[in-house]
Short mmCIF file of C-alpha atoms and ligand atoms in Angstrom, two decimals:
data_model
loop_
_atom_site.label_atom_id
_atom_site.label_comp_id
_atom_site.label_asym_id
_atom_site.label_seq_id
_atom_site.Cartn_x
_atom_site.Cartn_y
_atom_site.Cartn_z
CA UNK A 1000 3.57 -49.65 91.53
CA UNK A 1001 5.08 -52.03 94.09
CA UNK A 1002 6.62 -50.85 97.36
CA UNK A 1003 9.97 -51.86 98.86
CA UNK A 1004 8.64 -54.95 100.63
CA UNK A 1005 6.71 -56.17 97.62
CA UNK A 1006 9.85 -55.67 95.58
CA UNK A 1007 11.92 -57.79 97.99
CA UNK A 1008 9.30 -60.52 98.12
CA UNK A 1009 8.68 -60.62 94.40
CA UNK A 1010 12.27 -60.51 93.18
CA UNK A 1011 14.44 -61.83 95.98
CA UNK A 1012 12.43 -64.23 98.08
CA UNK A 1013 12.49 -67.54 96.26
CA UNK A 1014 12.30 -70.99 97.93
CA UNK A 1015 15.64 -72.33 99.15
CA UNK A 1016 16.66 -75.95 98.91
CA UNK A 1017 19.41 -76.02 101.56
CA UNK A 1018 17.80 -77.67 104.64
CA UNK A 1019 20.45 -76.22 106.99
CA UNK A 1020 19.04 -72.74 106.41
CA UNK A 1021 16.30 -72.31 108.97
CA UNK A 1022 15.45 -68.68 108.12
CA UNK A 1023 16.23 -66.75 104.95
CA UNK A 1024 14.67 -63.58 103.55
CA UNK A 1025 11.83 -62.07 105.61
CA UNK A 1026 12.83 -61.84 109.26
CA UNK A 1027 15.18 -59.44 111.06
CA UNK A 1028 18.09 -61.77 110.38
CA UNK A 1029 18.82 -65.14 108.81
CA UNK A 1030 19.58 -68.36 110.69
CA UNK A 1031 21.57 -71.35 109.49
CA UNK A 1032 23.54 -74.29 110.88
CA UNK A 1033 27.21 -74.93 110.38
CA UNK A 1034 29.02 -78.11 111.38
CA UNK A 1035 30.88 -78.03 114.69
CA UNK A 1036 34.27 -78.80 113.10
CA UNK A 1037 33.93 -75.96 110.55
CA UNK A 1038 34.80 -72.28 110.49
CA UNK A 1039 32.58 -69.64 108.93
CA UNK A 1040 34.37 -67.84 106.07
CA UNK A 1041 32.93 -64.52 104.97
CA UNK A 1042 33.76 -61.86 102.43
CA UNK A 1043 32.04 -58.91 100.77
CA UNK A 1044 32.43 -57.21 97.40
CA UNK A 1045 30.70 -54.22 95.85
CA UNK A 1046 30.05 -53.52 92.19
CA UNK A 1047 29.34 -49.88 91.33
CA UNK A 1048 28.08 -48.46 88.08
CA UNK A 1049 30.80 -46.63 86.20
CA UNK A 1050 33.55 -48.30 88.24
CA UNK A 1051 32.95 -52.04 87.86
CA UNK A 1052 30.55 -52.05 84.94
CA UNK A 1053 29.43 -49.70 82.17
CA UNK A 1054 26.24 -47.67 82.46
CA UNK A 1055 24.53 -49.81 79.81
CA UNK A 1056 25.66 -53.19 81.23
CA UNK A 1057 22.99 -55.90 81.12
CA UNK A 1058 21.25 -56.51 84.47
CA UNK A 1059 21.78 -60.27 84.09
CA UNK A 1060 25.53 -59.81 83.63
CA UNK A 1061 25.74 -57.50 86.64
CA UNK A 1062 23.89 -60.00 88.82
CA UNK A 1063 26.04 -62.92 87.70
CA UNK A 1064 29.30 -61.07 88.17
CA UNK A 1065 28.34 -59.70 91.60
CA UNK A 1066 27.95 -63.27 92.80
CA UNK A 1067 30.91 -64.68 90.85
CA UNK A 1068 33.48 -62.26 92.29
CA UNK A 1069 32.36 -63.16 95.81
CA UNK A 1070 32.47 -66.89 95.07
CA UNK A 1071 36.01 -66.36 93.84
CA UNK A 1072 37.09 -64.94 97.22
CA UNK A 1073 35.63 -67.89 99.11
CA UNK A 1074 37.30 -70.33 96.67
CA UNK A 1075 40.64 -68.58 97.22
CA UNK A 1076 40.40 -69.47 100.92
CA UNK A 1077 39.88 -73.12 100.02
CA UNK A 1078 36.35 -72.83 101.38
CA UNK A 1079 32.93 -73.80 100.05
CA UNK A 1080 30.37 -71.03 99.67
CA UNK A 1081 27.02 -71.64 101.36
CA UNK A 1082 24.87 -68.50 101.30
CA UNK A 1083 24.91 -64.76 100.66
CA UNK A 1084 23.14 -61.48 101.34
CA UNK A 1085 22.41 -58.83 98.72
CA UNK A 1086 22.47 -55.10 99.41
CA UNK A 1087 20.95 -53.37 96.47
CA UNK A 1088 20.93 -49.63 95.88
CA UNK A 1089 18.72 -48.71 92.93
CA UNK A 1090 18.18 -45.31 91.29
CA UNK A 1091 14.55 -46.25 90.51
CA UNK A 1092 12.12 -49.13 90.65
CA UNK A 1093 12.57 -50.50 87.12
CA UNK A 1094 10.69 -53.78 86.90
CA UNK A 1095 12.23 -54.83 83.59
CA UNK A 1096 15.71 -54.34 85.05
CA UNK A 1097 14.78 -56.08 88.32
CA UNK A 1098 13.26 -59.08 86.54
CA UNK A 1099 16.40 -59.73 84.49
CA UNK A 1100 18.66 -59.10 87.48
CA UNK A 1101 16.69 -61.38 89.76
CA UNK A 1102 16.33 -64.22 87.23
CA UNK A 1103 20.05 -64.24 86.53
CA UNK A 1104 20.93 -64.08 90.23
CA UNK A 1105 18.56 -66.96 90.99
CA UNK A 1106 19.99 -69.04 88.15
CA UNK A 1107 23.58 -68.40 89.28
CA UNK A 1108 22.74 -69.10 92.91
CA UNK A 1109 21.19 -72.43 91.93
CA UNK A 1110 24.10 -73.31 89.64
CA UNK A 1111 26.67 -72.64 92.36
CA UNK A 1112 24.41 -74.00 95.13
CA UNK A 1113 24.48 -70.88 97.30
CA UNK A 1114 21.33 -69.52 98.92
CA UNK A 1115 20.21 -65.87 99.05
CA UNK A 1116 19.31 -65.42 102.73
CA UNK A 1117 18.77 -61.67 103.10
CA UNK A 1118 19.90 -58.20 102.19
CA UNK A 1119 18.90 -54.59 102.09
CA UNK A 1120 17.19 -52.43 99.47
CA UNK A 1121 17.73 -48.69 99.21
CA UNK A 1122 17.44 -45.85 96.70
CA UNK A 1123 20.54 -44.19 95.25
CA UNK A 1124 23.18 -44.62 92.51
CA UNK A 1125 23.25 -48.22 91.24
CA UNK A 1126 25.36 -50.31 93.57
CA UNK A 1127 25.35 -54.03 94.32
CA UNK A 1128 27.01 -55.38 97.44
CA UNK A 1129 27.04 -59.10 98.10
CA UNK A 1130 28.27 -60.55 101.37
CA UNK A 1131 29.03 -64.21 101.01
CA UNK A 1132 29.41 -66.86 103.67
CA UNK A 1133 31.11 -70.20 103.32
CA UNK A 1134 32.55 -72.96 105.44
CA UNK A 1135 35.92 -74.64 105.74
CA UNK A 1136 37.20 -77.39 108.05
CA UNK A 1137 38.78 -75.84 111.16
CA UNK A 1138 42.31 -74.48 110.58
CA UNK A 1139 42.36 -75.68 106.94
CA UNK A 1140 41.65 -72.36 105.21
CA UNK A 1141 44.36 -71.31 102.74
CA UNK A 1142 45.65 -67.87 103.71
CA UNK A 1143 47.89 -65.41 101.94
CA UNK A 1144 50.52 -65.76 104.62
CA UNK A 1145 51.70 -69.35 104.16
CA UNK A 1146 54.15 -69.13 101.22
CA UNK A 1147 57.62 -70.55 101.99
CA UNK A 1148 61.04 -70.12 100.43
CA UNK A 1149 61.36 -72.64 97.57
CA UNK A 1150 57.60 -73.08 96.97
CA UNK A 1151 56.42 -73.19 93.37
CA UNK A 1152 54.01 -70.47 92.21
CA UNK A 1153 51.03 -71.50 90.09
CA UNK A 1154 48.15 -69.76 88.39
CA UNK A 1155 44.92 -71.30 87.07
CA UNK A 1156 43.39 -70.65 83.64
CA UNK A 1157 44.65 -67.82 81.44
CA UNK A 1158 45.49 -64.23 82.28
CA UNK A 1159 44.58 -61.00 80.51
CA UNK A 1160 41.43 -61.93 78.57
CA UNK A 1161 39.11 -59.70 80.58
CA UNK A 1162 41.62 -56.83 80.45
CA UNK A 1163 41.90 -57.21 76.67
CA UNK A 1164 38.13 -57.07 76.31
CA UNK A 1165 37.93 -53.97 78.51
CA UNK A 1166 40.74 -52.32 76.55
CA UNK A 1167 38.88 -52.91 73.29
CA UNK A 1168 35.67 -51.47 74.72
CA UNK A 1169 37.51 -48.40 76.01
CA UNK A 1170 39.01 -47.91 72.54
CA UNK A 1171 35.61 -48.20 70.88
CA UNK A 1172 36.41 -51.60 69.30
CA UNK A 1173 33.60 -54.14 69.54
CA UNK A 1174 34.84 -57.29 71.32
CA UNK A 1175 33.52 -60.65 70.04
CA UNK A 1176 31.17 -62.70 72.20
CA UNK A 1177 33.83 -65.00 73.65
CA UNK A 1178 35.90 -61.99 74.67
CA UNK A 1179 32.83 -60.40 76.27
CA UNK A 1180 32.19 -63.62 78.14
CA UNK A 1181 35.58 -63.43 79.82
CA UNK A 1182 34.76 -59.98 81.17
CA UNK A 1183 31.09 -60.46 82.00
CA UNK A 1184 30.91 -64.13 82.97
CA UNK A 1185 34.09 -65.00 84.87
CA UNK A 1186 34.15 -68.61 86.10
CA UNK A 1187 35.04 -68.56 89.81
CA UNK A 1188 37.30 -71.52 90.63
CA UNK A 1189 34.88 -73.00 93.16
CA UNK A 1190 36.09 -76.60 92.68
CA UNK A 1191 39.80 -75.87 92.48
CA UNK A 1192 39.96 -73.74 95.67
CA UNK A 1193 38.74 -76.41 98.12
CA UNK A 1194 40.82 -79.05 96.28
CA UNK A 1195 43.97 -77.09 97.15
CA UNK A 1196 43.57 -77.72 100.89
CA UNK A 1197 46.65 -79.65 102.11
CA UNK A 1198 48.38 -78.78 98.80
CA UNK A 1199 48.64 -74.99 98.59
CA UNK A 1200 50.66 -73.09 101.20
CA UNK A 1201 49.02 -69.78 100.23
CA UNK A 1202 46.38 -68.63 97.76
CA UNK A 1203 44.74 -65.48 96.41
CA UNK A 1204 42.24 -64.81 93.67
CA UNK A 1205 43.58 -62.67 90.85
CA UNK A 1206 41.10 -59.81 90.65
CA UNK A 1207 43.27 -56.69 90.39
CA UNK A 1208 46.16 -58.05 88.31
CA UNK A 1209 48.59 -60.92 88.96
CA UNK A 1210 51.51 -58.63 89.75
CA UNK A 1211 49.64 -56.84 92.53
CA UNK A 1212 47.82 -59.88 93.88
CA UNK A 1213 50.96 -62.03 94.02
CA UNK A 1214 52.64 -59.14 95.85
CA UNK A 1215 49.92 -59.45 98.52
CA UNK A 1216 50.98 -63.07 99.07
CA UNK A 1217 54.65 -62.05 99.25
CA UNK A 1218 54.00 -59.30 101.81
CA UNK A 1219 51.75 -61.47 103.97
CA UNK A 1220 54.24 -64.35 103.86
CA UNK A 1221 57.32 -62.11 104.23
CA UNK A 1222 59.01 -63.67 101.19
CA UNK A 1223 59.93 -62.70 97.61
CA UNK A 1224 59.55 -64.37 94.23
CA UNK A 1225 60.88 -64.71 90.71
CA UNK A 1226 58.34 -65.26 88.00
CA UNK A 1227 59.00 -65.69 84.28
CA UNK A 1228 56.91 -63.49 82.00
CA UNK A 1229 57.35 -66.10 79.24
CA UNK A 1230 55.56 -68.73 81.30
CA UNK A 1231 52.31 -66.79 81.81
CA UNK A 1232 49.29 -68.79 80.61
CA UNK A 1233 47.75 -66.86 77.72
CA UNK A 1234 44.85 -67.41 75.33
CA UNK A 1235 45.45 -67.18 71.58
CA UNK A 1236 43.83 -63.75 71.46
CA UNK A 1237 46.10 -62.35 74.19
CA UNK A 1238 49.10 -63.97 72.42
CA UNK A 1239 48.08 -62.25 69.17
CA UNK A 1240 47.73 -58.95 71.00
CA UNK A 1241 51.21 -59.34 72.54
CA UNK A 1242 52.77 -60.07 69.13
CA UNK A 1243 51.94 -56.62 67.89
CA UNK A 1244 51.99 -54.61 71.14
CA UNK A 1245 54.63 -56.35 73.35
CA UNK A 1246 52.33 -55.13 76.17
CA UNK A 1247 53.09 -57.72 78.88
CA UNK A 1248 51.54 -55.30 81.36
CA UNK A 1249 48.13 -56.47 80.13
CA UNK A 1250 48.30 -60.09 81.39
CA UNK A 1251 50.55 -59.14 84.33
CA UNK A 1252 48.61 -56.19 85.69
CA UNK A 1253 45.20 -56.30 83.98
CA UNK A 1254 42.34 -57.08 86.33
CA UNK A 1255 39.16 -59.17 86.39
CA UNK A 1256 40.75 -62.58 85.71
CA UNK A 1257 39.26 -64.29 88.80
CA UNK A 1258 41.82 -67.05 88.51
CA UNK A 1259 43.61 -68.49 91.54
CA UNK A 1260 47.29 -67.81 92.19
CA UNK A 1261 48.76 -70.18 94.77
CA UNK A 1262 52.03 -71.44 96.12
CA UNK A 1263 52.89 -75.01 96.94
CA UNK A 1264 55.80 -77.10 98.18
CA UNK A 1265 57.60 -78.78 95.26
CA UNK A 1266 56.65 -82.22 96.63
CA UNK A 1267 53.05 -81.58 95.46
CA UNK A 1268 53.88 -81.24 91.75
CA UNK A 1269 52.28 -84.55 90.71
CA UNK A 1270 49.14 -83.93 92.76
CA UNK A 1271 48.71 -80.56 91.11
CA UNK A 1272 49.13 -82.09 87.66
CA UNK A 1273 46.47 -84.70 88.49
CA UNK A 1274 44.15 -82.03 89.90
CA UNK A 1275 44.51 -80.03 86.71
CA UNK A 1276 43.53 -83.11 84.67
CA UNK A 1277 40.65 -84.20 86.87
CA UNK A 1278 39.12 -80.71 87.09
CA UNK A 1279 40.01 -79.93 83.47
CA UNK A 1280 41.54 -76.60 84.49
CA UNK A 1281 44.83 -75.35 83.11
CA UNK A 1282 47.29 -74.89 86.00
CA UNK A 1283 50.64 -73.33 85.11
CA UNK A 1284 53.81 -72.97 87.14
CA UNK A 1285 54.97 -69.39 86.69
CA UNK A 1286 57.79 -69.05 89.20
CA UNK A 1287 59.33 -69.79 92.57
CA UNK A 1288 59.23 -68.20 96.03
CA UNK A 1289 62.56 -66.96 97.42
CA UNK A 1290 63.80 -64.97 100.38
CA UNK A 1291 64.35 -61.69 98.53
CA UNK A 1292 61.24 -59.80 99.81
CA UNK A 1293 60.67 -58.46 96.27
CA UNK A 1294 58.91 -59.61 93.13
CA UNK A 1295 61.23 -60.03 90.16
CA UNK A 1296 59.51 -60.53 86.81
CA UNK A 1297 61.92 -61.94 84.22
CA UNK A 1298 61.45 -60.39 80.80
CA UNK A 1299 59.31 -57.45 81.95
CA UNK A 1300 60.65 -53.93 82.32
CA UNK A 1301 57.37 -52.05 82.72
CA UNK A 1302 56.15 -50.60 85.96
CA UNK A 1303 53.23 -51.81 88.03
CA UNK A 1304 49.89 -50.89 86.49
CA UNK A 1305 47.63 -53.12 88.56
CA UNK A 1306 44.28 -51.72 89.55
CA UNK A 1307 43.90 -49.54 92.62
CA UNK A 1308 40.82 -47.48 93.47
CA UNK A 1309 42.74 -44.65 95.14
P1 ADP B 2009 15.16 -54.32 108.32
O1 ADP B 2009 14.24 -53.18 108.33
O2 ADP B 2009 15.10 -55.20 109.51
O3 ADP B 2009 16.55 -53.94 107.89
P2 ADP B 2009 14.33 -54.85 105.69
O4 ADP B 2009 12.99 -54.29 105.59
O5 ADP B 2009 15.50 -54.09 105.15
O6 ADP B 2009 14.61 -55.29 107.18
O7 ADP B 2009 14.33 -56.27 105.00
C1 ADP B 2009 13.30 -57.21 105.22
C2 ADP B 2009 13.79 -58.59 104.87
O8 ADP B 2009 14.10 -58.63 103.49
C3 ADP B 2009 15.06 -58.99 105.60
O9 ADP B 2009 15.01 -60.39 105.81
C4 ADP B 2009 16.14 -58.67 104.64
O10 ADP B 2009 17.27 -59.50 104.85
C5 ADP B 2009 15.46 -58.97 103.29
N1 ADP B 2009 15.97 -58.16 102.17
C6 ADP B 2009 15.94 -56.82 102.01
N2 ADP B 2009 16.46 -56.45 100.83
C7 ADP B 2009 16.84 -57.60 100.22
C8 ADP B 2009 17.46 -57.90 98.98
N3 ADP B 2009 17.82 -56.96 98.09
N4 ADP B 2009 17.72 -59.19 98.70
C9 ADP B 2009 17.38 -60.15 99.57
N5 ADP B 2009 16.77 -59.95 100.74
C10 ADP B 2009 16.52 -58.69 101.07
MG1 MG B 2010 16.93 -52.92 105.94
#
């Protein structure tokens, strides 16, 4: 049976290809260079069994999603992710589980070009915390607080697919593989985020439901907004679901989309259209910022059902 240090070395200490990382896993702390005209951007997200994933979730899916949700936060700042640490709490030393987890994490870290530079390993209920670090040119990060009266409001991709998959699972209906992909393999908008620098006035990643996450932008920017529920970007399966249920709360308040919601001065409309084409990402205008201090959703009477832990 391996001990804690053998575990770390075997599963989480792979060679890194980023030459600006001088020290990764294995010392008391990691060391890496960042350019003088850059700011360090950092964020952390935890995934807990029973809260963020089901007890029988695949280790590879858990690993991928732990990294993806963190990449999404860095993208929402307009920044580029560089490296991350992994704090892993495990109920037991299960080598089959660890092998799948580590292989998937390594694959995702290579795909997104982010290096695992350290972490912590402890025993307890299954819990994965990733702290991610990225860089952005000084004073260029896109905050929640920059939305201005008259700005257009956009959202990337489609909304509600992950929530629909989760709903099916909770109702004992087996989702198909493309639906499961939306929940388990969200695609963080790592190219779109940095491309929005000098275009977006504010940005947030939609993780807890558009209605709640857009409200964060409104509060931080001290503005209001009108959005049109008819303009929400929806996949065919969510459209089908709405036909029979009329449940607009699903795409409006359902979580786990990991799309970007951003605001932008109207003068940037053409640039945004071109960006959408060049990145091959659907970008939809869903409303406009105003001075009302509230969020009005045309065509939706329901109350807020966005996700909150407490
Ligand atoms: P310390 O006792 O100084 O906290 P640890 O024994 O916890 O150090 O960790 C030893 C090294 O292994 C450190 O470089 C740490 O960052 C790294 N490490 C520990 N757990 C993990 C993990 N799950 N993933 C990646 N690196 C890890
Ligand atoms: Mg430690």
